[in-house]
Amino acid sequence: MEYTSGAASWQKVLRRAVVGLLPRRPRQRRPGWSIGVPLIAAAAGLLFTTTATTAGGTPLREDRRPQLTQLIEDRREEVAASEAKAARLRAEVEEQTGALAGADGPIKAQRDRAAASRQAAGFTALTGNGITIELNDAPRRADQPLPKGASNDDLVVHQGDVQAVVNALWAGGAEAMSIMNVRVLSTSAVRCVGNTLLLHGRVYSPPFKIVAIGDPAAFQRELAASKGVRLFREAVDHYQLGYSETISTVTVPAFEDSTALQSAKVLR
């Protein structure tokens, strides 16, 4: 028994010695993907968790246009309500001023003086011979390609186009003018936001209708002489934008916005 145990021990010693003399095989490196996969999985889990928290149970790709449309409609209702309130307050001021004018000479004199200037200032509606100009974007479907050499900007009415028509009508001696049935004065600002028109704080979509009272022949001469109008009419031919002139008896409403003084300059 002792001999067998000793032989086994010597065999172990000999095996270790032989193994020690053999060249050691280099340790194999773990491939990079075996380390990267857990990291990628952890990052993906973090991303999914963050996305779920941000979404709050709603789809992130949900179309927000209905919400934007509702927001715009809400703001329009607020503006309309504010305008109605302002009109009611102006009527109350006018009523009280009229009551005072019956007993106060200076107030009556100033009231009569203001009344004489109301028509020239644009605070009364006017009817007479005139012209109606209508500008419109080019008709285009979503699946229809753009005309050759054209961009999206070439197919819509811009602020400069509307302003060119307005300036030509003023130059033609317009007695009164309206845009989208809103009375405009010589100091009214015409601005465009995208393909919509911003006038006195209200937004309008095309087609844009401009009405002016005066000599139709003079209007047509000034429109034909206007460089901006000519360029737009050339675009009408190339890109099918809308442009029309109609001579008829027209009505321009009274100016109804606030008359509060915004700024003043002292002339010496």
Short mmCIF file of C-alpha atoms in Angstrom, two decimals:
data_model
loop_
_atom_site.label_atom_id
_atom_site.label_comp_id
_atom_site.label_asym_id
_atom_site.label_seq_id
_atom_site.Cartn_x
_atom_site.Cartn_y
_atom_site.Cartn_z
CA MET A 1 0.00 0.00 0.00
CA GLU A 2 2.86 2.36 0.84
CA TYR A 3 4.59 1.57 -2.48
CA THR A 4 1.43 2.23 -4.52
CA SER A 5 0.88 5.53 -2.82
CA GLY A 6 4.50 6.55 -3.42
CA ALA A 7 4.31 5.64 -7.13
CA ALA A 8 1.24 7.79 -7.53
CA SER A 9 3.00 10.69 -5.85
CA TRP A 10 6.03 10.37 -8.13
CA GLN A 11 3.73 10.27 -11.17
CA LYS A 12 2.18 13.59 -10.08
CA VAL A 13 5.60 15.13 -9.54
CA LEU A 14 6.82 13.90 -12.94
CA ARG A 15 3.68 15.21 -14.68
CA ARG A 16 4.11 18.65 -13.15
CA ALA A 17 7.76 18.72 -14.16
CA VAL A 18 6.97 17.81 -17.74
CA VAL A 19 4.19 20.39 -17.90
CA GLY A 20 6.56 22.98 -16.51
CA LEU A 21 9.04 22.28 -19.34
CA LEU A 22 6.44 22.69 -22.07
CA PRO A 23 5.90 26.21 -23.51
CA ARG A 24 2.85 27.88 -22.12
CA ARG A 25 0.03 28.73 -24.49
CA PRO A 26 -0.81 32.40 -24.48
CA ARG A 27 -4.07 33.31 -22.78
CA GLN A 28 -6.75 34.00 -25.34
CA ARG A 29 -8.24 37.47 -25.20
CA ARG A 30 -11.96 37.81 -24.94
CA PRO A 31 -13.36 39.18 -28.14
CA GLY A 32 -14.50 42.84 -27.98
CA TRP A 33 -18.13 42.06 -28.77
CA SER A 34 -18.40 39.88 -25.66
CA ILE A 35 -17.76 43.03 -23.60
CA GLY A 36 -19.70 45.42 -25.85
CA VAL A 37 -22.94 43.43 -25.94
CA PRO A 38 -23.74 43.93 -22.23
CA LEU A 39 -22.92 47.64 -22.52
CA ILE A 40 -25.18 48.03 -25.56
CA ALA A 41 -27.96 46.15 -23.81
CA ALA A 42 -27.64 48.39 -20.75
CA ALA A 43 -27.71 51.54 -22.93
CA ALA A 44 -30.76 50.28 -24.81
CA GLY A 45 -32.56 49.59 -21.56
CA LEU A 46 -31.78 53.10 -20.33
CA LEU A 47 -33.02 54.58 -23.61
CA PHE A 48 -36.28 52.62 -23.47
CA THR A 49 -36.84 53.70 -19.86
CA THR A 50 -36.18 57.37 -20.70
CA THR A 51 -38.50 57.21 -23.73
CA ALA A 52 -41.31 55.67 -21.71
CA THR A 53 -40.93 58.32 -19.00
CA THR A 54 -40.90 61.17 -21.54
CA ALA A 55 -43.89 59.85 -23.49
CA GLY A 56 -45.99 59.57 -20.35
CA GLY A 57 -48.16 56.91 -21.95
CA THR A 58 -48.65 58.78 -25.25
CA PRO A 59 -47.00 58.05 -28.63
CA LEU A 60 -43.98 60.27 -29.27
CA ARG A 61 -44.68 60.28 -33.00
CA GLU A 62 -48.24 61.48 -32.56
CA ASP A 63 -49.13 64.29 -34.98
CA ARG A 64 -49.21 67.58 -33.06
CA ARG A 65 -51.01 69.53 -35.80
CA PRO A 66 -54.50 69.06 -34.33
CA GLN A 67 -53.24 70.50 -31.03
CA LEU A 68 -51.65 73.47 -32.84
CA THR A 69 -54.85 74.06 -34.80
CA GLN A 70 -56.88 74.05 -31.58
CA LEU A 71 -54.40 76.45 -29.96
CA ILE A 72 -54.72 78.88 -32.89
CA GLU A 73 -58.51 78.63 -32.76
CA ASP A 74 -58.49 79.33 -29.01
CA ARG A 75 -56.34 82.41 -29.53
CA ARG A 76 -58.64 83.65 -32.29
CA GLU A 77 -61.62 83.32 -29.98
CA GLU A 78 -59.75 85.26 -27.29
CA VAL A 79 -58.90 88.03 -29.78
CA ALA A 80 -62.51 88.17 -30.98
CA ALA A 81 -63.75 88.43 -27.40
CA SER A 82 -61.25 91.22 -26.66
CA GLU A 83 -62.30 93.10 -29.80
CA ALA A 84 -65.97 92.81 -28.86
CA LYS A 85 -65.20 94.15 -25.38
CA ALA A 86 -63.18 97.04 -26.83
CA ALA A 87 -66.02 97.92 -29.21
CA ARG A 88 -68.49 97.92 -26.33
CA LEU A 89 -66.26 100.22 -24.27
CA ARG A 90 -65.79 102.60 -27.21
CA ALA A 91 -69.56 102.74 -27.62
CA GLU A 92 -69.96 103.58 -23.92
CA VAL A 93 -67.34 106.34 -24.20
CA GLU A 94 -69.11 107.72 -27.28
CA GLU A 95 -72.46 107.67 -25.50
CA GLN A 96 -71.13 109.45 -22.42
CA THR A 97 -69.29 112.00 -24.57
CA GLY A 98 -72.51 112.72 -26.44
CA ALA A 99 -74.36 113.21 -23.16
CA LEU A 100 -71.73 115.66 -21.95
CA ALA A 101 -71.73 117.55 -25.25
CA GLY A 102 -75.32 118.57 -24.66
CA ALA A 103 -74.34 120.62 -21.60
CA ASP A 104 -70.67 121.47 -22.24
CA GLY A 105 -69.84 123.89 -25.05
CA PRO A 106 -66.11 123.04 -25.47
CA ILE A 107 -66.83 119.28 -25.56
CA LYS A 108 -69.54 119.84 -28.19
CA ALA A 109 -67.16 121.91 -30.32
CA GLN A 110 -64.46 119.25 -30.21
CA ARG A 111 -67.03 116.53 -30.92
CA ASP A 112 -68.29 118.38 -34.01
CA ARG A 113 -64.72 118.93 -35.14
CA ALA A 114 -63.94 115.22 -34.81
CA ALA A 115 -67.14 114.25 -36.63
CA ALA A 116 -66.15 116.42 -39.60
CA SER A 117 -62.87 114.50 -39.89
CA ARG A 118 -64.26 110.99 -39.44
CA GLN A 119 -64.69 110.28 -43.13
CA ALA A 120 -61.23 111.50 -44.07
CA ALA A 121 -59.75 109.52 -41.17
CA GLY A 122 -61.46 106.33 -42.31
CA PHE A 123 -64.01 105.96 -39.49
CA THR A 124 -67.05 105.83 -41.75
CA ALA A 125 -67.99 103.22 -44.38
CA LEU A 126 -67.89 104.34 -48.02
CA THR A 127 -69.52 103.06 -51.20
CA GLY A 128 -68.56 104.00 -54.74
CA ASN A 129 -66.92 102.98 -58.01
CA GLY A 130 -63.74 101.04 -57.48
CA ILE A 131 -61.70 97.94 -58.11
CA THR A 132 -61.29 94.55 -56.45
CA ILE A 133 -57.95 92.75 -56.69
CA GLU A 134 -57.61 89.11 -55.66
CA LEU A 135 -54.27 87.34 -55.13
CA ASN A 136 -54.07 83.61 -54.56
CA ASP A 137 -51.51 80.82 -54.15
CA ALA A 138 -50.94 78.39 -57.00
CA PRO A 139 -53.17 75.30 -56.82
CA ARG A 140 -51.09 72.25 -55.88
CA ARG A 141 -51.76 68.77 -54.53
CA ALA A 142 -49.44 67.02 -52.09
CA ASP A 143 -48.65 64.31 -54.66
CA GLN A 144 -48.06 66.80 -57.48
CA PRO A 145 -44.42 67.64 -58.28
CA LEU A 146 -43.24 71.24 -58.36
CA PRO A 147 -43.07 72.94 -61.75
CA LYS A 148 -39.65 72.75 -63.37
CA GLY A 149 -37.22 75.23 -61.82
CA ALA A 150 -39.69 76.31 -59.11
CA SER A 151 -39.53 76.20 -55.33
CA ASN A 152 -42.33 76.28 -52.76
CA ASP A 153 -41.76 80.03 -52.30
CA ASP A 154 -42.58 80.61 -55.97
CA LEU A 155 -46.08 79.18 -55.52
CA VAL A 156 -47.39 81.41 -52.72
CA VAL A 157 -48.34 85.06 -52.33
CA HIS A 158 -45.78 87.06 -50.36
CA GLN A 159 -45.93 90.27 -48.35
CA GLY A 160 -44.19 92.17 -51.15
CA ASP A 161 -46.88 91.10 -53.62
CA VAL A 162 -49.72 92.41 -51.44
CA GLN A 163 -47.79 95.58 -50.62
CA ALA A 164 -47.11 96.25 -54.31
CA VAL A 165 -50.84 96.16 -55.07
CA VAL A 166 -51.67 98.35 -52.06
CA ASN A 167 -49.03 100.93 -52.99
CA ALA A 168 -50.25 101.04 -56.61
CA LEU A 169 -53.83 101.66 -55.46
CA TRP A 170 -52.76 104.46 -53.11
CA ALA A 171 -50.74 105.95 -55.96
CA GLY A 172 -53.87 105.75 -58.13
CA GLY A 173 -55.71 108.04 -55.72
CA ALA A 174 -57.67 105.54 -53.60
CA GLU A 175 -60.21 107.33 -51.40
CA ALA A 176 -60.66 104.27 -49.20
CA MET A 177 -59.26 100.74 -49.14
CA SER A 178 -59.83 97.43 -47.41
CA ILE A 179 -57.95 94.14 -47.26
CA MET A 180 -59.99 91.03 -46.45
CA ASN A 181 -62.92 93.39 -45.68
CA VAL A 182 -60.85 95.21 -43.03
CA ARG A 183 -60.41 98.96 -43.50
CA VAL A 184 -56.78 99.96 -43.88
CA LEU A 185 -55.26 103.40 -43.63
CA SER A 186 -52.10 104.82 -45.11
CA THR A 187 -50.36 103.91 -41.85
CA SER A 188 -51.58 100.28 -41.75
CA ALA A 189 -48.83 97.67 -41.84
CA VAL A 190 -49.20 94.65 -44.14
CA ARG A 191 -47.15 91.64 -43.04
CA CYS A 192 -47.08 88.00 -44.07
CA VAL A 193 -46.35 85.02 -41.81
CA GLY A 194 -45.62 82.07 -44.08
CA ASN A 195 -48.44 82.15 -46.61
CA THR A 196 -50.85 83.94 -44.26
CA LEU A 197 -51.51 87.66 -43.94
CA LEU A 198 -51.18 89.50 -40.61
CA LEU A 199 -53.25 92.69 -40.48
CA HIS A 200 -54.11 94.64 -37.33
CA GLY A 201 -53.30 91.60 -35.19
CA ARG A 202 -55.51 89.20 -37.16
CA VAL A 203 -54.39 86.38 -39.44
CA TYR A 204 -55.93 85.74 -42.87
CA SER A 205 -55.38 82.96 -45.39
CA PRO A 206 -55.36 83.31 -49.18
CA PRO A 207 -56.99 84.29 -51.45
CA PHE A 208 -56.28 87.88 -50.42
CA LYS A 209 -58.94 90.37 -51.54
CA ILE A 210 -58.07 94.06 -51.80
CA VAL A 211 -60.83 96.61 -52.49
CA ALA A 212 -60.31 100.30 -53.28
CA ILE A 213 -62.73 103.17 -54.05
CA GLY A 214 -61.65 105.64 -56.71
CA ASP A 215 -61.05 105.99 -60.44
CA PRO A 216 -60.74 102.46 -61.89
CA ALA A 217 -58.80 103.68 -64.92
CA ALA A 218 -56.21 105.38 -62.68
CA PHE A 219 -55.92 102.21 -60.62
CA GLN A 220 -55.29 100.07 -63.70
CA ARG A 221 -52.63 102.48 -64.96
CA GLU A 222 -50.75 102.37 -61.66
CA LEU A 223 -51.07 98.59 -61.40
CA ALA A 224 -49.64 98.21 -64.90
CA ALA A 225 -46.77 100.58 -64.06
CA SER A 226 -45.87 98.87 -60.76
CA LYS A 227 -42.76 96.70 -61.03
CA GLY A 228 -43.85 94.51 -58.13
CA VAL A 229 -47.27 93.86 -59.67
CA ARG A 230 -45.69 93.09 -63.06
CA LEU A 231 -43.36 90.54 -61.46
CA PHE A 232 -46.27 88.87 -59.70
CA ARG A 233 -48.29 88.70 -62.93
CA GLU A 234 -45.32 87.10 -64.65
CA ALA A 235 -45.28 84.49 -61.88
CA VAL A 236 -49.00 83.99 -62.54
CA ASP A 237 -48.15 82.97 -66.10
CA HIS A 238 -45.26 80.70 -65.05
CA TYR A 239 -46.58 79.08 -61.87
CA GLN A 240 -50.40 79.48 -62.11
CA LEU A 241 -50.70 81.87 -59.18
CA GLY A 242 -54.06 83.65 -58.95
CA TYR A 243 -54.58 87.28 -59.97
CA SER A 244 -57.79 89.07 -60.96
CA GLU A 245 -59.06 92.65 -61.36
CA THR A 246 -62.78 93.43 -61.17
CA ILE A 247 -64.31 96.87 -61.78
CA SER A 248 -67.61 97.45 -59.96
CA THR A 249 -69.41 99.40 -57.26
CA VAL A 250 -67.76 98.44 -54.00
CA THR A 251 -68.16 99.13 -50.28
CA VAL A 252 -65.28 99.70 -47.88
CA PRO A 253 -66.12 99.30 -44.16
CA ALA A 254 -65.22 101.79 -41.46
CA PHE A 255 -61.97 101.50 -39.51
CA GLU A 256 -62.83 99.72 -36.26
CA ASP A 257 -59.52 99.20 -34.51
CA SER A 258 -58.24 101.20 -31.58
CA THR A 259 -57.45 104.87 -32.20
CA ALA A 260 -55.20 105.17 -29.16
CA LEU A 261 -52.01 107.10 -29.85
CA GLN A 262 -49.05 104.72 -30.05
CA SER A 263 -46.27 107.26 -30.60
CA ALA A 264 -45.78 110.95 -31.33
CA LYS A 265 -43.02 113.29 -32.41
CA VAL A 266 -42.75 116.99 -31.63
CA LEU A 267 -41.92 119.11 -34.71
CA ARG A 268 -40.18 122.41 -34.05
#
